[in-house]
Coordinates of C-alpha atoms in Angstrom, one line a residue:
M1 CA 39.2 113.6 45.0
P2 CA 41.8 115.8 46.6
H3 CA 45.0 114.2 47.7
A4 CA 45.4 113.4 51.3
P5 CA 48.1 115.6 53.0
R6 CA 51.7 114.1 53.0
D7 CA 52.8 112.7 56.3
H8 CA 55.2 115.3 57.7
H9 CA 57.9 112.5 58.4
D10 CA 58.0 111.5 54.7
L11 CA 59.9 114.4 53.2
G12 CA 61.9 112.4 50.7
L13 CA 65.3 110.6 50.5
A14 CA 67.4 113.7 50.2
H15 CA 66.0 115.2 53.4
D16 CA 66.4 111.9 55.2
L17 CA 70.1 111.7 54.2
H18 CA 70.7 115.3 55.3
T19 CA 69.0 114.6 58.7
L20 CA 71.1 111.5 59.3
A21 CA 74.3 113.3 58.5
A22 CA 73.4 116.1 60.9
Q23 CA 72.6 113.7 63.7
A24 CA 75.9 111.8 63.2
Q25 CA 77.8 115.1 63.4
R26 CA 76.0 116.1 66.6
R27 CA 76.7 112.8 68.2
K28 CA 80.4 113.2 67.4
A29 CA 80.4 116.6 68.9
L30 CA 78.7 115.4 72.1
G31 CA 81.2 112.6 72.3
W32 CA 84.1 115.2 72.3
I33 CA 82.3 117.2 75.0
A34 CA 81.8 114.2 77.2
A35 CA 85.4 113.2 76.8
L36 CA 86.6 116.7 77.8
G37 CA 84.2 116.7 80.7
S38 CA 85.6 113.4 82.0
M39 CA 89.2 114.7 81.7
G40 CA 88.3 117.8 83.7
A41 CA 86.7 115.8 86.4
G42 CA 89.6 113.5 86.7
T43 CA 92.1 116.4 86.9
L44 CA 90.0 118.0 89.6
F45 CA 90.0 114.8 91.6
V46 CA 93.8 114.4 91.4
G47 CA 94.3 118.0 92.4
C48 CA 92.2 117.5 95.5
G49 CA 94.1 114.4 96.5
G50 CA 91.4 112.8 98.6
G51 CA 88.3 113.7 100.6
S52 CA 87.2 111.2 103.2
D53 CA 88.9 110.6 106.6
D54 CA 90.7 107.5 105.5
D55 CA 91.1 107.9 101.7
A56 CA 94.6 108.0 100.3
T57 CA 95.4 108.4 96.6
T58 CA 98.2 106.1 95.5
S59 CA 100.8 107.8 93.2
S60 CA 103.8 105.4 93.1
S61 CA 105.5 102.5 94.7
T62 CA 108.7 102.7 96.8
S63 CA 111.4 100.1 97.4
S64 CA 111.6 98.0 100.5
S65 CA 113.2 99.5 103.6
S66 CA 115.5 97.5 105.9
N67 CA 117.7 98.1 108.9
S68 CA 120.8 96.4 110.2
S69 CA 118.9 93.4 111.3
G70 CA 118.2 92.5 107.7
S71 CA 114.4 92.6 108.0
S72 CA 112.4 94.8 105.7
S73 CA 108.9 96.1 105.0
S74 CA 107.4 97.4 101.8
S75 CA 105.3 100.5 101.5
T76 CA 103.5 102.5 98.9
T77 CA 103.8 106.3 98.4
T78 CA 100.4 108.0 98.8
S79 CA 99.1 111.5 98.4
S80 CA 100.1 114.0 101.0
C81 CA 96.4 114.7 101.5
A82 CA 95.9 111.3 103.2
V83 CA 95.1 111.3 106.9
I84 CA 98.0 110.3 109.0
P85 CA 97.3 107.1 111.0
E86 CA 96.0 107.4 114.6
E87 CA 98.5 105.8 117.0
T88 CA 98.8 105.2 120.7
E89 CA 100.3 108.0 122.8
G90 CA 102.2 105.2 124.7
P91 CA 102.9 105.1 128.4
Y92 CA 104.9 108.3 128.6
P93 CA 102.8 111.1 127.1
G94 CA 103.0 113.7 129.9
D95 CA 99.7 115.1 128.7
G96 CA 97.7 114.6 131.9
S97 CA 96.3 111.2 130.9
N98 CA 98.3 109.2 133.4
S99 CA 100.5 109.4 136.5
A100 CA 104.3 109.3 137.2
N101 CA 105.8 109.1 140.6
G102 CA 102.4 109.2 142.3
S103 CA 101.1 112.4 140.6
I104 CA 99.4 113.3 137.3
A105 CA 102.1 113.9 134.7
N106 CA 101.2 116.9 132.6
A107 CA 104.0 118.8 130.9
L108 CA 101.4 120.8 129.0
M109 CA 100.7 122.8 132.2
L110 CA 104.4 123.8 132.7
S111 CA 105.4 127.4 132.3
G112 CA 107.5 127.7 129.2
I113 CA 106.2 124.5 127.5
V114 CA 105.4 126.5 124.3
R115 CA 108.9 126.6 122.8
S116 CA 110.9 125.6 119.8
D117 CA 114.1 124.4 121.4
I118 CA 113.1 121.4 123.6
R119 CA 116.5 120.1 124.5
R120 CA 116.6 121.6 128.0
S121 CA 114.2 121.1 131.0
I122 CA 112.1 124.0 132.2
A123 CA 110.0 125.1 135.2
G124 CA 112.8 124.7 137.8
A125 CA 114.5 121.7 136.2
N126 CA 117.7 122.3 134.2
G127 CA 118.7 119.0 132.6
L128 CA 120.0 119.2 129.0
A129 CA 119.5 116.3 126.6
A130 CA 122.6 115.2 124.8
G131 CA 122.7 113.7 121.3
V132 CA 123.1 114.4 117.6
P133 CA 121.3 117.7 116.8
L134 CA 118.0 117.4 114.9
T135 CA 115.6 120.1 113.7
L136 CA 112.2 118.7 113.0
T137 CA 109.6 120.6 110.9
L138 CA 106.0 119.3 110.8
R139 CA 103.6 120.7 108.2
L140 CA 100.0 120.4 109.2
V141 CA 97.4 120.2 106.3
N142 CA 93.6 119.7 106.0
T143 CA 92.7 116.6 104.0
R144 CA 89.2 118.0 103.5
A145 CA 90.4 121.2 101.8
S146 CA 92.9 120.0 99.2
C147 CA 95.8 119.9 101.6
A148 CA 95.3 123.5 102.7
D149 CA 97.8 124.6 105.4
L150 CA 96.4 124.7 108.9
S151 CA 97.6 127.8 110.6
G152 CA 97.4 128.5 114.4
Y153 CA 97.0 124.9 115.4
A154 CA 99.3 123.5 118.2
I155 CA 101.6 120.5 118.0
Y156 CA 102.8 118.8 121.2
L157 CA 106.0 116.8 120.5
W158 CA 107.8 114.4 122.8
H159 CA 110.3 111.6 122.5
C160 CA 113.0 109.7 124.4
D161 CA 116.6 110.8 124.9
Q162 CA 119.8 109.4 123.6
Q163 CA 119.7 106.5 126.0
G164 CA 116.0 105.7 125.3
R165 CA 114.7 107.4 128.5
Y166 CA 111.5 109.5 128.7
S167 CA 111.7 112.6 131.0
M168 CA 109.2 112.6 133.9
Y169 CA 108.9 108.8 133.8
S170 CA 112.2 106.9 133.4
S171 CA 114.6 106.1 136.1
G172 CA 117.3 108.8 136.4
V173 CA 115.3 111.5 134.6
T174 CA 112.0 111.6 136.6
A175 CA 112.8 115.2 137.7
E176 CA 113.5 116.3 134.2
N177 CA 111.0 117.4 131.5
Y178 CA 113.3 117.9 128.5
L179 CA 112.4 116.7 124.9
R180 CA 108.8 117.9 125.4
G181 CA 107.4 121.1 123.8
V182 CA 104.5 122.8 122.1
Q183 CA 104.6 124.9 119.0
A184 CA 101.9 126.8 117.1
T185 CA 101.8 126.3 113.3
D186 CA 102.7 129.3 111.2
T187 CA 100.7 130.7 108.2
D188 CA 102.2 128.0 106.1
G189 CA 101.1 125.3 108.5
T190 CA 104.6 124.5 109.8
A191 CA 106.0 124.2 113.3
S192 CA 109.7 123.5 114.0
F193 CA 111.4 121.9 117.0
V194 CA 115.1 122.0 117.8
T195 CA 116.0 118.7 119.5
V196 CA 118.3 115.7 119.4
F197 CA 118.0 112.4 117.5
P198 CA 116.0 110.0 119.7
G199 CA 117.5 106.8 121.0
C200 CA 116.2 103.3 120.4
Y201 CA 114.8 101.3 123.3
A202 CA 114.0 97.6 123.3
G203 CA 110.9 96.6 121.3
R204 CA 110.5 99.7 119.2
M205 CA 112.0 101.3 116.1
P206 CA 113.2 104.9 116.6
H207 CA 110.3 107.3 116.7
M208 CA 108.7 110.5 118.0
H209 CA 105.2 111.1 119.4
F210 CA 103.0 114.1 118.7
E211 CA 99.5 115.3 119.4
I212 CA 97.5 118.0 117.5
Y213 CA 95.4 120.6 119.3
R214 CA 93.2 123.4 117.9
N215 CA 95.5 126.1 119.4
T216 CA 97.9 126.6 122.2
S217 CA 95.1 127.7 124.5
T218 CA 93.5 124.2 124.3
A219 CA 96.9 122.4 124.4
L220 CA 96.6 121.9 128.2
S221 CA 95.3 118.4 128.5
Y222 CA 94.9 115.3 126.4
T223 CA 91.1 115.7 126.6
N224 CA 91.3 118.5 124.0
K225 CA 93.6 116.7 121.5
L226 CA 92.4 116.2 117.9
K227 CA 94.9 113.6 116.8
T228 CA 97.7 111.4 118.1
S229 CA 100.4 109.9 115.9
Q230 CA 104.0 108.9 115.6
L231 CA 106.8 109.6 113.1
A232 CA 109.6 107.3 112.0
F233 CA 113.1 107.8 110.6
P234 CA 114.9 106.2 107.5
D235 CA 117.1 103.3 108.3
E236 CA 120.2 104.8 106.8
V237 CA 120.0 107.8 109.1
C238 CA 119.5 105.6 112.1
D239 CA 122.5 103.5 111.1
A240 CA 124.7 106.6 110.9
V241 CA 123.5 108.1 114.2
Y242 CA 123.7 104.9 116.3
A243 CA 127.3 104.4 115.1
S244 CA 128.2 107.7 116.8
S245 CA 129.2 108.3 120.4
G246 CA 126.6 108.1 123.1
Y247 CA 124.2 105.8 121.3
T248 CA 125.8 102.4 122.2
T249 CA 122.7 101.0 123.9
S250 CA 120.4 102.3 121.1
A251 CA 122.6 100.6 118.5
S252 CA 122.3 97.3 120.2
N253 CA 118.5 97.6 120.5
Y254 CA 118.1 98.8 116.9
A255 CA 120.1 95.8 115.6
R256 CA 117.3 93.6 116.9
M257 CA 114.4 95.6 115.5
S258 CA 112.7 96.2 112.1
F259 CA 109.6 97.9 110.9
A260 CA 108.1 94.5 110.3
S261 CA 108.5 93.5 113.9
D262 CA 107.6 96.9 115.4
G263 CA 104.1 96.7 117.0
I264 CA 103.2 100.2 115.8
F265 CA 104.8 100.5 112.4
S266 CA 104.4 96.9 111.2
D267 CA 101.2 97.9 109.2
G268 CA 103.2 100.4 107.2
V269 CA 105.0 103.7 107.8
T270 CA 104.6 105.5 104.5
L271 CA 102.6 108.4 105.9
Q272 CA 104.8 108.6 109.0
M273 CA 108.2 108.4 107.5
S274 CA 110.1 111.6 107.8
S275 CA 112.4 113.0 105.1
V276 CA 115.9 113.6 106.5
T277 CA 119.0 115.4 105.3
G278 CA 122.3 116.2 107.0
S279 CA 125.0 114.3 108.8
V280 CA 126.1 113.3 112.3
A281 CA 128.8 116.0 112.2
D282 CA 126.5 118.8 111.0
G283 CA 123.2 117.7 112.5
Y284 CA 120.0 116.7 110.7
L285 CA 117.0 118.3 109.3
A286 CA 113.8 116.2 109.2
T287 CA 110.4 117.1 107.7
L288 CA 107.0 115.4 107.6
T289 CA 103.6 116.5 106.2
V290 CA 100.8 115.6 108.7
G291 CA 97.3 115.3 107.2
I292 CA 94.3 115.6 109.5
S293 CA 90.6 115.8 108.6
I294 CA 89.0 119.1 109.9

């Protein structure tokens, strides 16, 4: 009788060994491809630096920061693509959200409010804020686009004077509007303000306030703002400034404060801590990258 056809899976030992060797080599190659793919994806993620509104990619730890009171707070360095914390505008915003002296306080509507040098009052007032010179540069970036610079946005900056007073609100300076100004960001996402180092009033660490608007045309009222936050200053800079002439009251207030006891900064200031260079004699340069989700 004729032999039944051989099963097509049974081609002999030599064929089986060859097949097994080929399969092993293929699996090894696929393993290398998978590993390379994983490395690529990881590199892409680090390059982006974050995506969601609240994500922050931790890169390294920093040492504790303390002021003359001896208190300290620890923080962790995070990616510059992290969204800066939302903070209160406080009681002295001058953005149309509240009143001062019986009328709506809105510096954003003043003629000349779009300016770089904010030391002098405008719109009929002529007060000049005294203090250690400070030039602040804020760089605005989009956390949803790998920290792309945001050009043409508007930043409204305001802060207290050397004595801890806010123009438009505080006794003695209600007729002034200095230390308030709006700047549009350049093509590199930066906006610079020429000002003075702020004082320190009771209950708060030294700080500045700012609001972000889509452009200078919409920077007319708080109702159009995209973000509100605050920035802080390194302890060693505050120590040097408050030891200089004109900051006696600020030095006393500062000695009783720390980041740990500050109601705004006690939860961490990593994303709000400015980088500062300079001296009391020559003035200071401060910078901060501000991430927002657009």
